[in-house]
CSV table of C-alpha atoms in Angstrom, one decimal:
chain,number,residue,atom,x,y,z
X,1,MET,CA,9.0,-19.8,25.9
X,2,THR,CA,11.0,-17.7,23.4
X,3,GLY,CA,14.1,-19.4,22.3
X,4,PRO,CA,17.4,-18.2,23.2
X,5,GLY,CA,18.8,-15.5,20.7
X,6,SER,CA,15.7,-15.1,19.0
X,7,GLY,CA,15.8,-11.4,19.6
X,8,THR,CA,12.1,-11.2,20.4
X,9,THR,CA,10.8,-8.5,22.9
X,10,ALA,CA,7.5,-8.1,24.6
X,11,ASP,CA,5.7,-6.3,21.8
X,12,THR,CA,7.4,-8.4,18.8
X,13,PRO,CA,4.5,-9.1,16.4
X,14,VAL,CA,3.8,-12.9,16.4
X,15,VAL,CA,1.6,-15.1,14.2
X,16,VAL,CA,-0.5,-17.5,16.1
X,17,ALA,CA,-2.5,-18.9,13.6
X,18,ALA,CA,-2.9,-18.5,9.8
X,19,ARG,CA,-5.6,-19.9,7.3
X,20,ARG,CA,-6.6,-19.6,3.6
X,21,THR,CA,-9.2,-20.6,1.3
X,22,PRO,CA,-8.6,-23.1,-1.4
X,23,ILE,CA,-7.2,-20.9,-4.5
X,24,GLY,CA,-9.7,-21.1,-7.4
X,25,THR,CA,-9.2,-20.2,-11.2
X,26,ALA,CA,-11.0,-17.4,-12.3
X,27,GLY,CA,-14.3,-18.2,-13.8
X,28,GLY,CA,-13.9,-21.6,-12.1
X,29,ALA,CA,-15.1,-23.0,-8.8
X,30,LEU,CA,-15.2,-19.8,-7.0
X,31,ARG,CA,-16.4,-17.8,-10.0
X,32,ALA,CA,-19.8,-16.9,-7.8
X,33,VAL,CA,-17.9,-15.8,-4.6
X,34,THR,CA,-17.6,-12.1,-4.0
X,35,VAL,CA,-14.4,-10.9,-2.2
X,36,ASP,CA,-15.8,-10.3,1.0
X,37,ALA,CA,-17.5,-13.6,1.1
X,38,LEU,CA,-14.4,-15.2,0.4
X,39,ALA,CA,-12.3,-13.5,3.2
X,40,ALA,CA,-15.4,-14.1,5.9
X,41,PRO,CA,-15.0,-17.5,6.5
X,42,VAL,CA,-11.1,-17.2,6.8
X,43,LEU,CA,-11.8,-14.3,9.5
X,44,ALA,CA,-14.3,-16.2,11.2
X,45,ALA,CA,-11.9,-19.1,11.6
X,46,LEU,CA,-9.1,-17.0,13.1
X,47,ALA,CA,-11.0,-14.9,15.3
X,48,GLY,CA,-11.0,-17.2,18.4
X,49,THR,CA,-7.3,-17.7,18.2
X,50,LEU,CA,-6.4,-14.2,19.3
X,51,GLY,CA,-7.0,-14.6,23.1
X,52,GLY,CA,-8.9,-11.3,23.2
X,53,PRO,CA,-10.7,-8.9,21.0
X,54,VAL,CA,-10.1,-8.2,17.4
X,55,ASP,CA,-8.9,-4.7,17.4
X,56,ASP,CA,-8.6,-4.2,13.5
X,57,VAL,CA,-9.1,-6.3,10.2
X,58,LEU,CA,-6.6,-5.3,7.7
X,59,LEU,CA,-7.0,-7.0,4.0
X,60,GLY,CA,-5.2,-6.4,0.9
X,61,ASN,CA,-7.1,-6.0,-2.5
X,62,VAL,CA,-6.2,-5.1,-5.7
X,63,PHE,CA,-9.5,-5.1,-8.1
X,64,GLY,CA,-12.2,-3.9,-6.2
X,65,PRO,CA,-15.0,-3.5,-5.7
X,66,GLY,CA,-14.1,-0.9,-3.4
X,67,GLY,CA,-16.3,0.1,-0.4
X,68,ASN,CA,-13.6,-1.2,2.0
X,69,PRO,CA,-14.0,-5.0,1.6
X,70,ALA,CA,-12.1,-5.4,4.6
X,71,ARG,CA,-14.9,-4.1,6.8
X,72,VAL,CA,-17.7,-5.9,4.9
X,73,ALA,CA,-15.8,-8.8,5.3
X,74,ALA,CA,-15.4,-8.5,9.1
X,75,LEU,CA,-19.1,-7.8,9.4
X,76,ALA,CA,-19.9,-10.9,7.4
X,77,ALA,CA,-17.7,-12.8,9.6
X,78,GLY,CA,-19.9,-11.8,12.5
X,79,LEU,CA,-17.0,-10.1,14.3
X,80,GLY,CA,-19.2,-7.2,15.4
X,81,ASP,CA,-20.0,-3.7,14.4
X,82,ASP,CA,-17.2,-2.6,16.9
X,83,VAL,CA,-14.5,-4.1,14.8
X,84,PRO,CA,-13.0,-1.8,12.1
X,85,GLY,CA,-11.5,-2.4,9.0
X,86,MET,CA,-9.1,-1.2,6.4
X,87,THR,CA,-8.3,-2.3,2.7
X,88,VAL,CA,-4.7,-2.1,1.7
X,89,ASP,CA,-3.4,-1.5,-1.8
X,90,ARG,CA,0.1,-2.3,-2.7
X,91,GLN,CA,-0.7,-4.3,-5.7
X,92,CYS,CA,0.5,-7.9,-5.6
X,93,ALA,CA,2.2,-7.2,-2.3
X,94,SER,CA,-1.0,-5.9,-0.9
X,95,GLY,CA,-1.5,-9.2,1.5
X,96,LEU,CA,2.1,-8.9,2.8
X,97,ALA,CA,1.8,-5.1,3.5
X,98,ALA,CA,-1.4,-5.5,5.4
X,99,ILE,CA,0.6,-7.8,7.8
X,100,LEU,CA,3.1,-5.2,8.4
X,101,THR,CA,0.7,-2.5,8.9
X,102,ALA,CA,-0.9,-4.8,11.5
X,103,ALA,CA,2.4,-5.3,12.9
X,104,ALA,CA,3.3,-1.8,13.0
X,105,GLY,CA,-0.2,-1.4,15.1
X,106,ILE,CA,1.2,-3.9,17.4
X,107,ARG,CA,4.5,-2.3,17.9
X,108,ALA,CA,2.9,1.3,18.5
X,109,GLY,CA,0.6,-0.5,21.2
X,110,ASP,CA,-2.5,0.3,19.3
X,111,GLY,CA,-3.7,-3.1,19.7
X,112,ALA,CA,-3.1,-6.6,20.7
X,113,GLY,CA,-5.2,-8.7,18.5
X,114,TYR,CA,-5.2,-8.2,14.7
X,115,LEU,CA,-6.5,-10.0,11.6
X,116,ALA,CA,-4.4,-9.4,8.6
X,117,GLY,CA,-4.3,-10.7,4.9
X,118,GLY,CA,-5.9,-10.3,1.7
X,119,ALA,CA,-8.6,-11.4,-1.0
X,120,GLU,CA,-9.0,-11.2,-4.5
X,121,SER,CA,-12.0,-12.3,-6.7
X,122,PRO,CA,-11.2,-11.3,-10.3
X,123,SER,CA,-14.2,-13.6,-11.3
X,124,THR,CA,-16.5,-11.1,-9.7
X,125,ALA,CA,-14.7,-7.6,-9.7
X,126,PRO,CA,-16.6,-5.0,-11.7
X,127,ALA,CA,-15.5,-4.1,-15.4
X,128,ARG,CA,-13.1,-1.0,-15.5
X,129,MET,CA,-13.8,1.9,-17.7
X,130,TRP,CA,-12.5,5.5,-18.0
X,131,ALA,CA,-14.9,8.3,-18.2
X,132,ASP,CA,-14.7,8.4,-22.0
X,133,GLY,CA,-16.0,5.0,-22.3
X,134,THR,CA,-12.6,3.4,-23.0
X,135,ALA,CA,-12.4,-0.1,-21.2
X,136,TYR,CA,-9.1,-0.9,-19.4
X,137,THR,CA,-7.7,-4.0,-17.5
X,138,ARG,CA,-5.2,-2.2,-15.3
X,139,ALA,CA,-4.6,1.1,-13.7
X,140,PRO,CA,-1.2,2.9,-14.7
X,141,PHE,CA,1.9,2.0,-12.7
X,142,ALA,CA,3.6,5.1,-13.7
X,143,PRO,CA,2.9,8.7,-14.6
X,144,ALA,CA,1.6,9.3,-18.0
X,145,GLY,CA,4.5,9.2,-20.4
X,146,ASP,CA,6.9,7.1,-18.2
X,147,PRO,CA,7.6,3.5,-19.3
X,148,ASP,CA,4.7,1.4,-17.8
X,149,PRO,CA,5.1,-2.1,-19.5
X,150,ASP,CA,2.4,-4.8,-19.1
X,151,MET,CA,3.7,-7.3,-16.6
X,152,GLY,CA,4.2,-10.3,-19.2
X,153,PRO,CA,6.3,-8.3,-21.7
X,154,ALA,CA,8.2,-6.7,-18.7
X,155,ALA,CA,8.9,-10.3,-17.2
X,156,ASP,CA,10.1,-11.4,-20.6
X,157,ASP,CA,12.6,-8.4,-20.8
X,158,VAL,CA,13.8,-9.2,-17.4
X,159,ALA,CA,14.5,-12.8,-18.2
X,160,ASP,CA,16.2,-11.6,-21.4
X,161,ARG,CA,18.6,-9.2,-19.6
X,162,ALA,CA,19.2,-12.0,-16.6
X,163,GLY,CA,20.2,-14.5,-19.6
X,164,LEU,CA,17.5,-16.9,-18.3
X,165,SER,CA,16.6,-19.7,-20.9
X,166,ARG,CA,13.3,-21.1,-21.6
X,167,ARG,CA,14.6,-24.6,-20.5
X,168,ARG,CA,15.4,-23.3,-17.1
X,169,LEU,CA,12.1,-21.5,-16.6
X,170,ASP,CA,9.9,-24.5,-17.7
X,171,ALA,CA,11.9,-26.7,-15.2
X,172,PHE,CA,11.0,-24.3,-12.6
X,173,ALA,CA,7.6,-24.2,-13.5
X,174,ALA,CA,7.3,-28.0,-13.6
X,175,ARG,CA,8.9,-28.5,-10.2
X,176,SER,CA,6.2,-26.2,-8.5
X,177,HIS,CA,3.5,-28.0,-10.0
X,178,ALA,CA,4.9,-31.3,-8.9
X,179,ARG,CA,5.7,-30.0,-5.5
X,180,ALA,CA,2.0,-28.8,-5.2
X,181,VAL,CA,0.6,-31.9,-6.2
X,182,ASP,CA,2.6,-34.0,-3.9
X,183,ALA,CA,1.6,-31.6,-1.0
X,184,GLN,CA,-2.1,-32.1,-2.0
X,185,ARG,CA,-1.8,-35.9,-2.0
X,186,SER,CA,0.1,-35.8,1.2
X,187,GLY,CA,-2.3,-33.8,2.9
X,188,ARG,CA,0.0,-30.8,3.9
X,189,PHE,CA,-2.5,-28.1,3.0
X,190,GLY,CA,-5.1,-29.8,5.0
X,191,ASP,CA,-4.8,-27.8,8.3
X,192,GLU,CA,-4.5,-24.3,6.7
X,193,LEU,CA,-7.4,-24.4,4.3
X,194,VAL,CA,-11.0,-23.1,5.1
X,195,PRO,CA,-13.7,-24.6,2.8
X,196,VAL,CA,-15.7,-22.2,0.8
X,197,GLY,CA,-19.1,-24.2,0.2
X,198,ALA,CA,-18.2,-27.4,-1.4
X,199,VAL,CA,-14.8,-26.3,-2.6
X,200,LEU,CA,-12.1,-28.0,-0.5
X,201,THR,CA,-9.0,-27.9,-2.6
X,202,ASP,CA,-6.7,-25.9,-4.9
X,203,GLU,CA,-8.0,-25.9,-8.5
X,204,ARG,CA,-4.8,-25.2,-10.5
X,205,PRO,CA,-2.0,-27.6,-9.6
X,206,ARG,CA,-1.3,-30.1,-12.8
X,207,ASP,CA,-0.4,-33.6,-12.5
X,208,ARG,CA,2.4,-34.7,-15.1
X,209,PHE,CA,3.4,-31.2,-16.1
X,210,THR,CA,7.0,-32.2,-17.0
X,211,PRO,CA,9.5,-29.9,-18.6
X,212,GLU,CA,9.2,-31.7,-21.9
X,213,ARG,CA,5.5,-31.2,-21.9
X,214,LEU,CA,5.7,-27.5,-20.9
X,215,ALA,CA,8.3,-26.9,-23.6
X,216,ARG,CA,5.2,-27.3,-26.4
X,217,PHE,CA,3.5,-24.1,-25.0
X,218,ARG,CA,4.0,-21.0,-27.1
X,219,PRO,CA,5.3,-17.6,-25.9
X,220,ALA,CA,2.3,-15.7,-24.4
X,221,PHE,CA,3.3,-12.0,-24.3
X,222,THR,CA,6.1,-11.5,-26.8
X,223,PRO,CA,7.2,-13.0,-30.0
X,224,GLY,CA,10.3,-15.5,-29.0
X,225,GLY,CA,9.5,-14.7,-25.4
X,226,VAL,CA,10.3,-17.3,-22.6
X,227,HIS,CA,7.2,-16.9,-20.9
X,228,THR,CA,4.0,-18.9,-21.6
X,229,ALA,CA,0.9,-19.8,-19.9
X,230,ALA,CA,2.5,-22.6,-18.2
X,231,ASN,CA,5.4,-21.2,-16.7
X,232,SER,CA,3.4,-18.0,-15.5
X,233,CYS,CA,0.9,-17.5,-12.8
X,234,GLY,CA,-3.0,-17.8,-13.4
X,235,VAL,CA,-5.6,-15.3,-12.6
X,236,ASN,CA,-7.1,-16.4,-9.4
X,237,ASP,CA,-9.7,-16.2,-6.7
X,238,GLY,CA,-8.9,-16.7,-3.1
X,239,ALA,CA,-8.3,-15.2,0.4
X,240,ALA,CA,-5.9,-15.7,3.3
X,241,ALA,CA,-5.3,-14.2,6.9
X,242,VAL,CA,-3.1,-14.6,9.8
X,243,ALA,CA,-3.9,-13.9,13.5
X,244,LEU,CA,-1.2,-11.3,15.0
X,245,VAL,CA,-0.6,-10.6,18.6
X,246,PRO,CA,2.5,-9.1,20.6
X,247,GLU,CA,4.8,-11.7,21.9
X,248,TRP,CA,3.7,-11.1,25.7
X,249,ARG,CA,0.1,-12.3,24.5
X,250,ARG,CA,1.5,-15.4,22.8
X,251,ARG,CA,3.3,-16.2,25.9
X,252,GLU,CA,0.0,-15.9,27.9
X,253,LEU,CA,-1.7,-18.1,25.2
X,254,GLY,CA,1.1,-20.7,25.5
X,255,VAL,CA,1.1,-21.4,21.7
X,256,PRO,CA,4.1,-21.5,19.5
X,257,GLY,CA,4.0,-18.9,16.8
X,258,LEU,CA,5.9,-17.2,13.8
X,259,ALA,CA,7.8,-13.9,15.0
X,260,LEU,CA,8.2,-11.3,12.6
X,261,VAL,CA,12.1,-10.6,12.8
X,262,SER,CA,12.3,-7.8,10.3
X,263,ALA,CA,10.9,-6.4,7.0
X,264,ALA,CA,11.7,-4.1,4.2
X,265,THR,CA,9.7,-2.3,1.6
X,266,ARG,CA,11.6,-0.8,-1.5
X,267,GLY,CA,11.1,0.3,-5.0
X,268,CYS,CA,12.6,0.0,-8.4
X,269,PRO,CA,11.9,1.6,-11.9
X,270,PRO,CA,8.3,0.7,-12.8
X,271,ALA,CA,9.6,-0.7,-16.2
X,272,ASP,CA,11.6,-3.2,-14.0
X,273,LEU,CA,8.5,-4.2,-12.1
X,274,GLY,CA,9.5,-7.7,-11.7
X,275,LEU,CA,12.3,-6.9,-9.8
X,276,GLY,CA,11.1,-5.0,-6.8
X,277,ALA,CA,12.1,-7.8,-4.4
X,278,VAL,CA,15.8,-7.4,-4.9
X,279,PRO,CA,16.2,-4.1,-3.2
X,280,ALA,CA,13.7,-5.4,-0.4
X,281,LEU,CA,15.7,-8.4,0.1
X,282,ALA,CA,19.2,-6.4,0.1
X,283,ALA,CA,17.7,-4.1,2.8
X,284,LEU,CA,16.4,-7.0,5.2
X,285,ARG,CA,18.0,-6.8,8.4
X,286,ASP,CA,18.9,-10.1,10.4
X,287,ARG,CA,18.2,-12.2,7.2
X,288,PRO,CA,19.0,-15.8,7.9
X,289,LYS,CA,22.0,-17.1,5.9
X,290,SER,CA,20.5,-20.4,5.3
X,291,PRO,CA,16.6,-19.9,6.1
X,292,ASP,CA,14.9,-23.3,6.6
X,293,ALA,CA,12.0,-22.2,4.1
X,294,VAL,CA,11.7,-19.5,1.7
X,295,GLU,CA,8.4,-18.6,0.2
X,296,PHE,CA,8.6,-16.3,-3.0
X,297,THR,CA,5.5,-15.3,-5.4
X,298,GLU,CA,6.2,-16.9,-8.6
X,299,ALA,CA,4.2,-14.5,-10.7
X,300,PHE,CA,6.4,-15.3,-13.9
X,301,ALA,CA,9.2,-18.1,-13.9
X,302,GLY,CA,11.7,-15.7,-15.2
X,303,GLN,CA,11.0,-12.8,-13.0
X,304,ALA,CA,11.2,-14.9,-9.9
X,305,LEU,CA,14.6,-16.7,-11.0
X,306,ALA,CA,15.9,-13.3,-11.8
X,307,CYS,CA,15.2,-12.1,-8.3
X,308,LEU,CA,16.2,-15.1,-6.7
X,309,ASP,CA,19.7,-15.0,-8.7
X,310,ALA,CA,20.2,-11.5,-7.6
X,311,ALA,CA,19.5,-12.1,-4.0
X,312,GLY,CA,21.8,-15.2,-3.9
X,313,ILE,CA,18.8,-17.5,-2.8
X,314,ASP,CA,19.1,-21.2,-4.3
X,315,GLU,CA,15.8,-21.6,-6.4
X,316,HIS,CA,15.5,-25.3,-5.2
X,317,ARG,CA,14.9,-24.0,-1.7
X,318,VAL,CA,11.9,-21.7,-2.8
X,319,SER,CA,8.3,-22.8,-2.5
X,320,PRO,CA,8.7,-26.3,-1.2
X,321,ASP,CA,5.3,-27.1,-1.7
X,322,GLY,CA,4.7,-25.2,-5.1
X,323,GLY,CA,4.3,-21.6,-5.5
X,324,ALA,CA,2.0,-19.3,-7.5
X,325,ILE,CA,2.7,-21.0,-10.8
X,326,ALA,CA,1.1,-24.0,-9.5
X,327,LEU,CA,-1.2,-22.9,-6.8
X,328,GLY,CA,-2.3,-19.4,-8.3
X,329,HIS,CA,-1.9,-15.9,-7.7
X,330,PRO,CA,-4.9,-14.2,-6.1
X,331,TRP,CA,-3.2,-10.8,-6.2
X,332,GLY,CA,-4.5,-9.2,-3.2
X,333,ALA,CA,-4.1,-12.4,-1.0
X,334,SER,CA,-0.8,-13.7,-2.4
X,335,GLY,CA,1.4,-12.1,0.1
X,336,THR,CA,-0.3,-13.6,2.6
X,337,VAL,CA,-0.4,-16.9,1.3
X,338,LEU,CA,3.4,-16.9,1.6
X,339,VAL,CA,3.2,-16.4,5.3
X,340,VAL,CA,0.4,-19.0,5.8
X,341,ARG,CA,2.9,-21.4,4.1
X,342,LEU,CA,5.6,-20.5,6.3
X,343,PHE,CA,3.6,-20.7,9.5
X,344,HIS,CA,2.2,-24.3,8.5
X,345,ARG,CA,5.6,-25.6,7.4
X,346,LEU,CA,7.7,-24.2,10.4
X,347,VAL,CA,5.2,-24.1,13.3
X,348,VAL,CA,2.4,-26.7,12.7
X,349,GLN,CA,4.5,-29.1,10.8
X,350,GLY,CA,8.0,-28.4,12.9
X,351,ARG,CA,9.9,-28.5,9.7
X,352,GLY,CA,12.5,-25.7,10.6
X,353,GLU,CA,12.8,-22.6,12.8
X,354,THR,CA,13.4,-19.6,10.2
X,355,GLY,CA,11.9,-18.2,7.0
X,356,ILE,CA,11.8,-15.7,4.4
X,357,ALA,CA,8.8,-14.4,2.6
X,358,ALA,CA,9.1,-12.0,-0.2
X,359,LEU,CA,7.8,-10.9,-3.5
X,360,SER,CA,7.8,-8.1,-6.1
X,361,SER,CA,4.9,-6.2,-7.1
X,362,GLY,CA,3.2,-4.0,-9.9
X,363,GLY,CA,4.7,-0.5,-10.2
X,364,GLY,CA,8.5,-1.5,-9.3
X,365,LEU,CA,7.8,-2.6,-5.6
X,366,GLY,CA,9.0,-5.2,-3.6
X,367,VAL,CA,8.3,-6.4,0.0
X,368,ALA,CA,10.7,-8.9,2.0
X,369,THR,CA,10.2,-10.3,5.6
X,370,SER,CA,12.1,-12.6,7.8
X,371,TRP,CA,10.7,-14.7,10.3
X,372,ARG,CA,11.6,-17.1,13.4
X,373,VAL,CA,9.6,-19.8,15.3
X,374,VAL,CA,9.1,-18.9,18.9
X,375,ARG,CA,7.7,-21.5,21.4
């Protein structure tokens, strides 16, 4: 039953299952797997956990190929022609935004069984080109003429303004890799992973990535900058999803779950695109003062640290089994990976009761969520 003081009601959205694929490096182990084919096995693994029909499938995706990959993935998963699908784009926060969109449907009474998450396959994404034949790697985050820096230089600028040293960034990145390697070896990712063909484990985590070794890497984005290929995330393929039901159905199922306590989505100037999580975290209602777990997408070490410092969150409490610097950042799926990690740490492994999942996103956006275990 729901614990005393949990604040849940019959229509509180609750995650009752959460899975993800291994995360591959772009051009690596998952290079031939399209975005719908990445998502389909995850959706198939979750469909039977809802205790009823799948009312909708919502997936975040950033780089295409268009054509509503959520619907294509639902069909590929064998969910049936009557199951709709919707693809969500809030850039790096798309996977978490998809979960919040499903949660809104539950609160509104539109449905009682949603599969929500995200998928990204930069390995198979189509090349992008304007009508005049000019190729581009990303769409604008701001209107023409407004400041619209690329993410790497913006992260260097954020770190510089926050007074963050290269030494601190490298230590943060080394810790992320060490934690992810330990989690792999200890089998802590085992229950959450859905194999994709012969790919069974995350591709990116590196052993013996010490701060001293990371200090040898050169700046990747700006001369004299503090971000390198080693203390920034990679470009990655992967998918993740959760099964979301109202609290009344969770009780019928008789399973523990992770209840959504509160959420906030906020914006900041696009030039400060790495800091969007700061106002989102500040706006989060019922934020636990000392959460048992915090998952924050580590797009860039300095950008993540600037947000955590501003929000008053101890960096050592974040991403206890490694974050995006080590595991990778499959953009459309990354926000969901945060919730998958929280679910397995708090619900499956029983290592706490409260958690926060948050991230900053391209265009100066931030999404923050607060969660509590219910039994």
